Protein backbone atom coordinates (compact mmCIF):
# COMPACT_ATOMS: atom_id res chain seq x y z
CA UNK A 1 0.00 0.00 0.00
CA UNK A 2 1.46 3.34 -0.91
CA UNK A 3 1.56 5.98 1.76
CA UNK A 4 -1.07 8.53 0.84
CA UNK A 5 0.08 11.08 3.38
CA UNK A 6 1.70 14.19 2.12
CA UNK A 7 5.06 14.95 3.63
CA UNK A 8 4.44 18.65 3.40
CA UNK A 9 2.84 21.46 5.26
CA UNK A 10 -0.94 21.50 4.98
CA UNK A 11 -1.88 24.17 2.49
CA UNK A 12 -5.04 25.63 3.83
CA UNK A 13 -6.73 28.84 2.85
CA UNK A 14 -5.24 30.71 5.80
CA UNK A 15 -2.19 32.90 5.97
CA UNK A 16 -0.02 29.94 6.90
CA UNK A 17 -0.42 28.19 3.57
CA UNK A 18 3.19 28.77 2.59
CA UNK A 19 5.91 26.25 2.91
CA UNK A 20 8.31 28.33 4.97
CA UNK A 21 7.94 26.29 8.10
CA UNK A 22 10.20 28.50 10.19
CA UNK A 23 8.08 31.58 9.47
CA UNK A 24 4.88 29.64 10.13
CA UNK A 25 6.31 28.46 13.42
CA UNK A 26 7.16 32.00 14.47
CA UNK A 27 3.63 33.17 13.73
CA UNK A 28 2.02 30.26 15.55
CA UNK A 29 4.19 30.80 18.61
CA UNK A 30 2.54 34.17 19.28
CA UNK A 31 -0.63 32.29 20.33
CA UNK A 32 1.19 29.94 22.66
CA UNK A 33 3.02 30.87 25.86
CA UNK A 34 6.31 28.96 26.05
CA UNK A 35 6.18 25.35 24.80
CA UNK A 36 8.82 26.07 22.13
CA UNK A 37 10.16 22.55 22.00
CA UNK A 38 6.71 20.97 21.95
CA UNK A 39 5.60 23.30 19.16
CA UNK A 40 8.71 22.40 17.14
CA UNK A 41 8.13 18.68 17.54
CA UNK A 42 4.40 18.73 16.84
CA UNK A 43 4.86 20.93 13.79
CA UNK A 44 7.68 18.80 12.46
CA UNK A 45 5.63 15.60 12.81
CA UNK A 46 2.61 17.21 11.17
CA UNK A 47 4.60 18.75 8.36
CA UNK A 48 6.17 15.35 7.78
CA UNK A 49 2.69 14.01 7.17
CA UNK A 50 2.50 11.97 10.35
CA UNK A 51 -0.30 11.34 12.81
CA UNK A 52 0.38 11.98 16.43
CA UNK A 53 -0.50 11.07 19.98
CA UNK A 54 -0.06 13.62 22.78
CA UNK A 55 0.21 12.25 26.28
CA UNK A 56 -0.11 14.60 29.21
CA UNK A 57 -2.26 15.58 32.15
CA UNK A 58 -5.10 18.11 31.74
CA UNK A 59 -4.24 21.71 31.01
CA UNK A 60 -0.79 21.08 29.54
CA UNK A 61 -1.36 23.03 26.30
CA UNK A 62 -2.34 20.12 24.06
CA UNK A 63 -5.47 21.77 22.66
CA UNK A 64 -3.83 25.19 22.72
CA UNK A 65 -1.03 23.97 20.45
CA UNK A 66 -3.40 22.34 17.98
CA UNK A 67 -5.77 25.31 17.94
CA UNK A 68 -2.84 27.63 17.20
CA UNK A 69 -1.52 25.42 14.40
CA UNK A 70 -4.84 24.83 12.66
CA UNK A 71 -5.85 28.47 13.17
CA UNK A 72 -2.75 29.73 11.40
CA UNK A 73 -3.13 27.22 8.61
CA UNK A 74 -6.80 28.03 8.21
CA UNK A 75 -7.86 24.41 8.45
CA UNK A 76 -10.56 22.95 10.72
CA UNK A 77 -9.83 21.35 14.07
CA UNK A 78 -12.53 18.71 14.44
CA UNK A 79 -12.88 17.68 18.06
CA UNK A 80 -14.21 14.38 19.26
CA UNK A 81 -14.15 12.90 22.71
CA UNK A 82 -13.10 9.30 23.05
CA UNK A 83 -15.60 7.45 25.25
CA UNK A 84 -17.72 4.32 25.12
CA UNK A 85 -20.34 6.17 23.01
CA UNK A 86 -17.89 6.87 20.23
CA UNK A 87 -18.94 3.97 18.06
CA UNK A 88 -17.56 3.54 14.55
CA UNK A 89 -20.80 4.89 13.10
CA UNK A 90 -20.67 8.00 15.29
CA UNK A 91 -17.13 8.57 14.13
CA UNK A 92 -17.79 7.97 10.44
CA UNK A 93 -21.39 9.18 10.11
CA UNK A 94 -24.88 7.81 9.59
CA UNK A 95 -27.82 8.02 7.22
CA UNK A 96 -30.62 10.32 8.35
CA UNK A 97 -33.26 7.73 9.41
CA UNK A 98 -36.37 9.71 8.46
CA UNK A 99 -34.97 10.55 5.05
CA UNK A 100 -33.99 6.93 4.55
CA UNK A 101 -37.63 5.95 5.16
CA UNK A 102 -38.79 8.42 2.51
CA UNK A 103 -35.98 8.18 -0.03
CA UNK A 104 -34.04 4.99 0.72
CA UNK A 105 -30.30 5.13 1.40
CA UNK A 106 -28.30 7.59 -0.65
CA UNK A 107 -25.07 9.55 -0.44
CA UNK A 108 -27.27 12.60 -0.18
CA UNK A 109 -28.86 11.67 3.13
CA UNK A 110 -25.60 10.67 4.75
CA UNK A 111 -24.70 12.84 7.74
CA UNK A 112 -20.93 13.00 7.96
CA UNK A 113 -19.36 12.21 11.31
CA UNK A 114 -16.20 13.92 12.56
CA UNK A 115 -13.82 11.56 10.76
CA UNK A 116 -15.42 12.14 7.37
CA UNK A 117 -15.67 15.90 8.02
CA UNK A 118 -11.98 16.11 8.85
CA UNK A 119 -11.01 13.97 5.82
CA UNK A 120 -13.15 16.01 3.40
CA UNK A 121 -12.05 19.39 4.77
CA UNK A 122 -8.41 18.50 5.29
CA UNK A 123 -8.63 19.25 8.98
CA UNK A 124 -7.13 17.71 12.07
CA UNK A 125 -9.31 15.13 13.76
CA UNK A 126 -8.49 15.62 17.42
CA UNK A 127 -9.56 12.62 19.48
CA UNK A 128 -9.33 13.50 23.15
CA UNK A 129 -9.08 10.69 25.68
CA UNK A 130 -8.21 8.35 22.86
CA UNK A 131 -7.71 5.42 25.22
CA UNK A 132 -11.40 5.60 26.23
CA UNK A 133 -12.61 4.91 22.70
CA UNK A 134 -13.88 1.38 21.91
CA UNK A 135 -11.43 -0.87 20.14
CA UNK A 136 -13.48 -1.18 16.93
CA UNK A 137 -13.55 2.63 16.70
CA UNK A 138 -9.78 2.79 17.07
CA UNK A 139 -9.53 0.22 14.28
CA UNK A 140 -11.56 2.45 11.95
CA UNK A 141 -9.23 5.33 12.77
CA UNK A 142 -6.16 3.24 12.12
CA UNK A 143 -7.50 2.31 8.69
CA UNK A 144 -8.23 5.94 7.85
CA UNK A 145 -4.74 6.90 8.99
CA UNK A 146 -3.05 4.22 6.94
CA UNK A 147 -5.10 4.42 3.75
CA UNK A 148 -6.21 8.10 3.79
CA UNK A 149 -9.36 6.71 2.19
CA UNK A 150 -12.46 5.09 3.63
CA UNK A 151 -15.27 3.30 1.91
CA UNK A 152 -18.73 3.92 3.30
CA UNK A 153 -21.51 1.56 2.24
CA UNK A 154 -24.09 3.32 0.04
CA UNK A 155 -22.03 6.51 0.01
CA UNK A 156 -18.83 5.52 -1.69
CA UNK A 157 -15.21 6.33 -1.25
CA UNK A 158 -14.11 9.30 0.80
CA UNK A 159 -10.56 10.39 0.04
CA UNK A 160 -8.80 12.61 2.56
CA UNK A 161 -7.57 16.04 1.54
CA UNK A 162 -3.76 15.86 2.03
CA UNK A 163 -3.69 18.06 5.14
CA UNK A 164 -5.93 15.61 7.06
CA UNK A 165 -4.25 14.41 10.25
CA UNK A 166 -5.31 12.40 13.25
CA UNK A 167 -4.10 13.75 16.57
CA UNK A 168 -5.00 11.79 19.68
CA UNK A 169 -4.53 12.78 23.27
CA UNK A 170 -4.63 10.95 26.55
CA UNK A 171 -4.02 11.59 30.20
CA UNK A 172 -1.35 9.24 31.54
CA UNK A 173 -2.84 9.37 35.07
CA UNK A 174 -6.23 8.29 33.83
CA UNK A 175 -6.50 4.55 34.30
CA UNK A 176 -10.14 3.98 35.20
CA UNK A 177 -12.28 2.86 32.27
CA UNK A 178 -9.44 3.13 29.80
CA UNK A 179 -7.87 0.51 27.60
CA UNK A 180 -4.18 0.02 27.16
CA UNK A 181 -3.43 0.94 23.60
CA UNK A 182 -1.94 -1.93 21.68
CA UNK A 183 1.58 -1.83 20.33
CA UNK A 184 0.12 -1.76 16.82
CA UNK A 185 -1.53 1.60 17.61
CA UNK A 186 1.70 3.06 18.95
CA UNK A 187 3.58 1.67 15.97
CA UNK A 188 1.45 3.79 13.64
CA UNK A 189 1.71 7.13 15.40
CA UNK A 190 4.36 9.53 16.63
CA UNK A 191 4.15 10.27 20.34
CA UNK A 192 4.95 13.30 22.45
CA UNK A 193 4.75 13.49 26.23
CA UNK A 194 3.81 16.90 27.59
CA UNK A 195 4.17 17.67 31.26
CA UNK A 196 3.09 20.58 33.42
CA UNK A 197 4.51 23.96 32.45
CA UNK A 198 7.47 25.52 34.25
CA UNK A 199 6.53 28.01 36.95
CA UNK A 200 7.40 31.12 34.94
CA UNK A 201 5.46 29.90 31.89
CA UNK A 202 2.52 29.04 34.10
CA UNK A 203 2.57 32.56 35.54
CA UNK A 204 2.59 34.02 32.04
CA UNK A 205 -0.33 31.79 31.02
CA UNK A 206 -2.36 32.88 34.04
CA UNK A 207 -1.49 36.54 33.41
CA UNK A 208 -2.69 36.14 29.81
CA UNK A 209 -5.89 34.23 30.61
CA UNK A 210 -6.82 36.30 33.67
CA UNK A 211 -6.20 39.75 32.28
CA UNK A 212 -6.20 42.38 34.98
CA UNK A 213 -5.08 39.98 37.69
CA UNK A 214 -2.48 41.67 39.91
CA UNK A 215 1.06 40.20 39.71
CA UNK A 216 0.89 39.27 43.39
CA UNK A 217 -2.29 37.27 42.78
CA UNK A 218 -0.77 35.49 39.78
CA UNK A 219 2.30 34.46 41.82
CA UNK A 220 0.23 33.13 44.70
CA UNK A 221 -2.37 31.41 42.50
CA UNK A 222 0.31 29.56 40.53
CA UNK A 223 2.25 28.61 43.67
CA UNK A 224 -0.68 27.01 45.50
CA UNK A 225 -1.94 25.32 42.33
CA UNK A 226 1.47 23.79 41.70
CA UNK A 227 1.57 22.64 45.32
CA UNK A 228 -1.52 20.48 44.64
CA UNK A 229 0.56 18.42 42.17
CA UNK A 230 3.32 17.31 44.49
CA UNK A 231 1.45 16.10 47.55
CA UNK A 232 1.34 12.44 48.45
CA UNK A 233 -2.31 12.67 49.48
CA UNK A 234 -3.43 14.01 46.10
CA UNK A 235 -3.68 11.56 43.22
CA UNK A 236 -4.05 14.28 40.61
CA UNK A 237 -3.66 17.97 41.31
CA UNK A 238 -5.15 20.94 39.56
CA UNK A 239 -4.15 22.07 36.09
CA UNK A 240 -3.37 25.64 35.13
CA UNK A 241 -7.14 26.08 34.64
CA UNK A 242 -7.45 26.06 38.44
CA UNK A 243 -4.81 28.77 38.75
CA UNK A 244 -6.58 30.89 36.11
CA UNK A 245 -9.93 30.60 37.89
CA UNK A 246 -8.31 31.22 41.26
CA UNK A 247 -6.66 34.44 40.05
CA UNK A 248 -9.95 35.68 38.59
CA UNK A 249 -11.95 34.83 41.72
CA UNK A 250 -9.45 36.37 44.13
CA UNK A 251 -9.75 39.60 42.15
CA UNK A 252 -13.54 39.56 42.33
CA UNK A 253 -13.66 38.63 46.03
CA UNK A 254 -11.16 41.32 47.01
CA UNK A 255 -13.13 43.92 45.05
CA UNK A 256 -16.41 42.81 46.64
CA UNK A 257 -14.97 42.85 50.16
CA UNK A 258 -13.02 46.05 49.47
CA UNK A 259 -9.74 44.39 50.40
CA UNK A 260 -6.67 45.94 48.80
CA UNK A 261 -4.49 43.58 46.80
CA UNK A 262 -0.86 43.83 47.91
CA UNK A 263 1.55 45.44 45.47
CA UNK A 264 3.44 43.51 42.85
CA UNK A 265 6.66 43.00 44.81
CA UNK A 266 7.41 39.39 43.98
CA UNK A 267 10.14 39.28 46.61
CA UNK A 268 7.78 39.91 49.49
CA UNK A 269 7.42 36.67 51.45
CA UNK A 270 3.83 35.46 51.41
CA UNK A 271 3.81 35.22 55.21
CA UNK A 272 4.20 39.02 55.41
CA UNK A 273 1.06 39.67 53.36
CA UNK A 274 -1.98 41.24 55.07
CA UNK A 275 -4.26 38.77 56.77
CA UNK A 276 -7.36 40.16 55.04
CA UNK A 277 -5.85 39.26 51.66
CA UNK A 278 -4.64 35.81 52.65
CA UNK A 279 -7.96 34.90 54.31
CA UNK A 280 -9.80 35.91 51.14
CA UNK A 281 -7.33 33.88 49.13
CA UNK A 282 -8.25 30.76 51.10
CA UNK A 283 -11.93 31.31 50.32
CA UNK A 284 -11.11 31.62 46.63
CA UNK A 285 -9.00 28.44 46.77
CA UNK A 286 -11.98 26.52 48.12
CA UNK A 287 -14.20 27.38 45.19
CA UNK A 288 -11.54 27.35 42.47
CA UNK A 289 -9.59 24.23 43.45
CA UNK A 290 -11.63 21.86 45.64
CA UNK A 291 -13.28 20.13 42.69
CA UNK A 292 -10.02 19.99 40.77
CA UNK A 293 -7.95 17.97 43.18
CA UNK A 294 -8.48 14.25 43.36
CA UNK A 295 -7.47 12.82 46.69
CA UNK A 296 -5.67 9.57 47.12
CA UNK A 297 -7.88 6.80 48.50
CA UNK A 298 -5.78 6.73 51.65
CA UNK A 299 -5.86 10.49 52.22
CA UNK A 300 -7.09 11.69 55.59
CA UNK A 301 -9.59 14.54 55.43
CA UNK A 302 -11.36 16.13 52.52
CA UNK A 303 -10.32 18.44 49.69
CA UNK A 304 -11.01 21.58 51.74
CA UNK A 305 -8.77 20.35 54.57
CA UNK A 306 -5.95 19.53 52.17
CA UNK A 307 -6.28 22.95 50.53
CA UNK A 308 -6.12 24.63 53.93
CA UNK A 309 -2.83 22.84 54.56
CA UNK A 310 -1.48 23.99 51.21
CA UNK A 311 -2.59 27.53 52.05
CA UNK A 312 -0.85 27.37 55.43
CA UNK A 313 2.35 26.07 53.84
CA UNK A 314 2.34 28.90 51.34
CA UNK A 315 1.12 31.87 53.36
CA UNK A 316 2.19 31.05 56.91
CA UNK A 317 5.28 28.89 56.66
CA UNK A 318 6.86 29.37 53.27
CA UNK A 319 9.54 32.08 53.46
CA UNK A 320 10.05 32.28 49.70
CA UNK A 321 7.77 34.38 47.50
CA UNK A 322 7.60 31.83 44.74
CA UNK A 323 8.81 28.30 44.52
CA UNK A 324 11.96 27.73 42.51
CA UNK A 325 11.80 26.61 38.86
N1 LIG B 1 0.98 27.38 26.32
C1 LIG B 1 -0.15 28.04 26.58
N2 LIG B 1 -0.33 29.30 26.13
C2 LIG B 1 -1.45 29.98 26.42
N3 LIG B 1 -2.48 29.47 27.13
C3 LIG B 1 -2.36 28.22 27.60
C4 LIG B 1 -1.19 27.44 27.35
N4 LIG B 1 -1.35 26.24 27.95
C5 LIG B 1 -2.55 26.25 28.53
N5 LIG B 1 -3.17 27.45 28.34
C6 LIG B 1 -4.47 27.84 28.90
O1 LIG B 1 -4.90 26.82 29.76
C7 LIG B 1 -6.12 26.21 29.30
C8 LIG B 1 -5.92 24.73 29.26
O2 LIG B 1 -4.98 24.40 28.24
P1 LIG B 1 -5.31 23.36 27.08
O3 LIG B 1 -6.75 23.41 26.76
O4 LIG B 1 -4.35 23.59 25.98
O5 LIG B 1 -4.96 22.03 27.85
P2 LIG B 1 -5.05 20.52 27.34
O6 LIG B 1 -3.67 19.97 27.44
O7 LIG B 1 -5.73 20.45 26.03
O8 LIG B 1 -5.93 19.90 28.51
P3 LIG B 1 -7.01 18.69 28.46
O9 LIG B 1 -6.19 17.44 28.46
O10 LIG B 1 -7.74 18.86 29.76
O11 LIG B 1 -7.85 18.87 27.26
C9 LIG B 1 -6.39 26.79 27.93
O12 LIG B 1 -7.72 27.13 27.80
C10 LIG B 1 -5.54 28.03 27.87
O13 LIG B 1 -6.32 29.13 28.31
MG1 LIG C 1 -7.65 19.74 25.53
XYZ file of N, CA and C and ligand atoms in Angstrom, residues 57-64 66-67 79 126 128 169 241, ligand 2:
46
model
N -1.117 15.300 31.286
C -2.257 15.577 32.155
C -3.078 16.762 31.638
N -4.255 16.993 32.204
C -5.095 18.105 31.744
C -4.368 19.449 31.835
N -4.718 20.333 30.932
C -4.236 21.710 31.012
C -2.795 21.912 30.602
N -2.210 20.958 29.882
C -0.793 21.084 29.545
C -0.587 21.542 28.095
N -1.501 22.332 27.592
C -1.357 23.034 26.297
C -1.613 22.169 25.068
N -2.148 20.974 25.234
C -2.341 20.117 24.064
C -3.305 20.774 23.063
N -4.496 21.142 23.555
C -5.471 21.770 22.656
C -4.982 23.135 22.186
N -4.318 23.861 23.080
C -3.833 25.195 22.720
C -2.878 25.112 21.530
N -2.712 22.740 19.217
C -3.404 22.335 17.984
C -4.281 23.455 17.446
N -4.928 24.188 18.372
C -5.767 25.308 17.936
C -4.908 26.371 17.246
N -13.082 18.270 16.735
C -12.884 17.683 18.057
C -13.831 16.520 18.297
N -9.132 15.658 16.111
C -8.495 15.623 17.423
C -9.322 14.735 18.347
N -9.769 13.377 21.758
C -9.326 13.501 23.148
C -9.662 12.203 23.877
N -5.159 12.409 22.003
C -4.534 12.781 23.274
C -5.008 11.841 24.358
N -5.774 25.517 34.656
C -7.136 26.076 34.638
C -7.562 26.493 36.044
Mg -7.648 19.742 25.532
